Amino acid sequence: MDKIKDTRSFMRITHRYLGYFLAGIMAVYAISGVLLVYRDTDFLKKEKNYDKIVAKNLSEKELGKELKIKNLEIENRIGNIAYFKQGAYNLTTGEAKYVKKELPFVLDKMTKLHKSQSKETLSPLNTFFGIALFFFVISSFWMFNPKTKAFKRGMLFTALGLVVSIILLLV
């Protein structure tokens, strides 16, 4: 019985202080997660003009990669100027003038944190955060005595959450 009590105390105390520690990180991830849902819209984005010199005679695909514009399509060519939705590219000089809609600096950095990859410097933070959240999931089952009504209701809500998640993954 003492071992169960010790495990429960450890889980509750660790859950509490880890929760306080991660509160700021969770706020950033929550905001950036909502922003990422609307990344295909212009929500909170502002236009920014670019004037950039790139390699000459780039193909449509190469130009899109160089300018970091997804699905860039050349709509029209007049002489040595290729026009696309966001601007124009001079094939002989390599000059590209275009407009991109971007999030303000801080919000952009927040979304980059949210979707960083293993090769980036923030990946250890993301890994730690994911493991900490998983610990929250596990440790939450030690927050209440299994014989209580709150625990039994909690298990029902856990099951409902799993079912809803699975349904949303399959739809």
Coordinates of C-alpha atoms in Angstrom, one line a residue:
M1 CA 0.0 0.0 0.0
D2 CA 2.9 2.4 0.8
K3 CA 4.4 1.8 -2.7
I4 CA 1.0 2.8 -4.3
K5 CA 0.9 5.9 -2.1
D6 CA 4.5 6.8 -3.0
T7 CA 3.9 6.3 -6.7
R8 CA 0.7 8.5 -6.5
S9 CA 2.6 11.2 -4.6
F10 CA 5.5 11.1 -7.0
M11 CA 3.1 11.4 -10.0
R12 CA 1.0 14.1 -8.5
I13 CA 4.0 16.3 -7.4
T14 CA 5.9 15.8 -10.7
H15 CA 2.7 16.5 -12.7
R16 CA 2.2 19.7 -10.7
Y17 CA 5.7 21.2 -11.1
L18 CA 6.2 20.0 -14.7
G19 CA 2.8 21.6 -15.5
Y20 CA 4.0 24.9 -14.1
F21 CA 7.3 24.6 -15.9
L22 CA 5.6 23.9 -19.2
A23 CA 2.8 26.4 -18.9
G24 CA 4.6 29.0 -21.1
I25 CA 5.6 26.4 -23.7
M26 CA 2.1 25.1 -23.8
A27 CA 0.7 28.6 -24.4
V28 CA 3.1 29.1 -27.4
Y29 CA 2.2 25.7 -28.8
A30 CA -1.5 26.3 -28.4
I31 CA -1.3 29.7 -30.2
S32 CA 0.9 28.4 -33.0
G33 CA -1.3 25.3 -33.4
V34 CA -4.3 27.5 -33.9
L35 CA -2.4 29.7 -36.4
L36 CA -1.2 26.6 -38.3
V37 CA -4.8 25.5 -38.8
Y38 CA -5.3 28.7 -40.8
R39 CA -2.0 28.7 -42.6
D40 CA -3.9 28.3 -45.9
T41 CA -5.6 31.6 -45.4
D42 CA -4.4 35.2 -45.0
F43 CA -5.4 35.3 -41.3
L44 CA -3.1 37.9 -39.6
K45 CA -0.7 37.9 -42.6
K46 CA 0.8 41.1 -44.1
E47 CA 2.1 41.6 -47.5
K48 CA 5.9 41.9 -47.8
N49 CA 7.6 43.0 -51.1
Y50 CA 10.8 41.3 -52.2
D51 CA 13.3 42.2 -54.9
K52 CA 15.8 39.4 -55.2
I53 CA 18.4 38.3 -57.7
V54 CA 18.5 34.6 -58.4
A55 CA 20.0 32.4 -61.0
K56 CA 19.1 33.1 -64.7
N57 CA 16.8 30.9 -66.8
L58 CA 15.3 29.0 -63.9
S59 CA 12.5 26.6 -64.6
E60 CA 9.1 27.1 -62.9
K61 CA 9.9 24.5 -60.2
E62 CA 13.4 25.8 -59.6
L63 CA 12.1 29.4 -59.3
G64 CA 9.5 28.3 -56.8
K65 CA 12.1 26.6 -54.7
E66 CA 14.5 29.5 -54.8
L67 CA 11.8 32.1 -53.9
K68 CA 10.2 29.7 -51.3
I69 CA 6.8 29.9 -53.0
K70 CA 4.9 26.7 -53.0
N71 CA 3.1 25.7 -56.2
L72 CA 4.5 28.6 -58.2
E73 CA 3.0 28.7 -61.7
I74 CA 4.2 30.8 -64.6
E75 CA 1.0 32.4 -65.9
N76 CA 2.4 34.4 -68.8
R77 CA 5.6 35.2 -70.6
I78 CA 6.3 38.4 -72.4
G79 CA 9.8 38.5 -73.9
N80 CA 12.2 37.6 -71.2
I81 CA 9.8 38.3 -68.3
A82 CA 7.9 35.5 -66.7
Y83 CA 4.8 36.5 -64.7
F84 CA 3.4 34.5 -61.9
K85 CA 0.6 35.2 -59.4
Q86 CA 2.9 36.8 -56.8
G87 CA 5.2 38.8 -59.2
A88 CA 7.6 38.6 -62.1
Y89 CA 10.9 37.0 -62.9
N90 CA 13.4 38.3 -65.5
L91 CA 14.9 35.2 -67.2
T92 CA 18.0 37.1 -68.5
T93 CA 19.0 39.1 -65.4
G94 CA 17.7 36.7 -62.7
E95 CA 15.8 39.6 -61.0
A96 CA 12.6 38.5 -59.2
K97 CA 10.1 41.0 -57.9
Y98 CA 7.3 39.5 -55.9
V99 CA 5.0 39.8 -52.9
K100 CA 4.5 37.3 -50.2
K101 CA 2.0 37.3 -47.4
E102 CA 3.6 36.4 -44.1
L103 CA 2.8 36.3 -40.4
P104 CA 4.3 39.0 -38.2
F105 CA 7.9 38.1 -36.9
V106 CA 7.0 36.7 -33.5
L107 CA 4.0 34.7 -34.8
D108 CA 6.1 33.3 -37.6
K109 CA 8.8 32.2 -35.2
M110 CA 6.1 30.5 -33.0
T111 CA 4.8 28.5 -36.0
K112 CA 8.3 27.5 -37.0
L113 CA 8.8 26.2 -33.4
H114 CA 5.7 24.2 -33.7
K115 CA 6.7 22.5 -36.9
S116 CA 10.4 22.1 -36.6
Q117 CA 12.2 19.0 -37.9
S118 CA 14.9 16.8 -36.3
K119 CA 17.7 18.6 -38.1
E120 CA 16.8 22.0 -36.5
T121 CA 18.2 23.3 -33.2
L122 CA 14.7 23.4 -31.6
S123 CA 14.1 19.7 -32.1
P124 CA 15.3 18.7 -28.6
L125 CA 12.7 21.1 -27.1
N126 CA 10.0 19.6 -29.2
T127 CA 11.0 16.1 -28.2
F128 CA 11.1 17.1 -24.5
F129 CA 7.7 18.8 -24.9
G130 CA 6.1 15.7 -26.5
I131 CA 7.5 13.4 -23.9
A132 CA 6.3 15.7 -21.1
L133 CA 2.8 15.8 -22.6
F134 CA 2.8 12.1 -22.7
F135 CA 3.9 12.0 -19.1
F136 CA 0.9 14.3 -18.4
V137 CA -1.4 11.8 -20.0
I138 CA 0.0 8.9 -17.9
S139 CA 0.3 10.8 -14.6
S140 CA -3.2 12.2 -14.8
F141 CA -4.4 8.7 -13.9
W142 CA -2.8 9.0 -10.5
M143 CA -4.5 12.3 -9.7
F144 CA -7.6 10.6 -8.2
N145 CA -8.2 7.4 -6.3
P146 CA -9.4 4.7 -8.8
K147 CA -12.4 4.0 -6.5
T148 CA -13.8 7.5 -6.7
K149 CA -16.6 8.8 -8.9
A150 CA -14.2 11.4 -10.4
F151 CA -11.8 8.7 -11.6
K152 CA -14.5 6.6 -13.1
R153 CA -15.9 9.6 -15.0
G154 CA -12.4 10.5 -16.0
M155 CA -12.0 7.1 -17.6
L156 CA -15.3 7.6 -19.5
F157 CA -14.0 10.9 -20.8
T158 CA -10.7 9.3 -21.7
A159 CA -12.5 6.7 -23.7
L160 CA -14.6 9.3 -25.4
G161 CA -11.5 11.3 -26.3
L162 CA -9.9 8.3 -27.8
V163 CA -13.0 7.4 -29.9
V164 CA -13.4 11.0 -31.2
S165 CA -9.6 11.1 -32.1
I166 CA -9.8 7.8 -34.0
I167 CA -13.0 9.0 -35.8
L168 CA -11.3 12.3 -36.8
L169 CA -8.2 10.4 -38.0
L170 CA -10.3 8.2 -40.2
V171 CA -12.5 10.9 -41.7

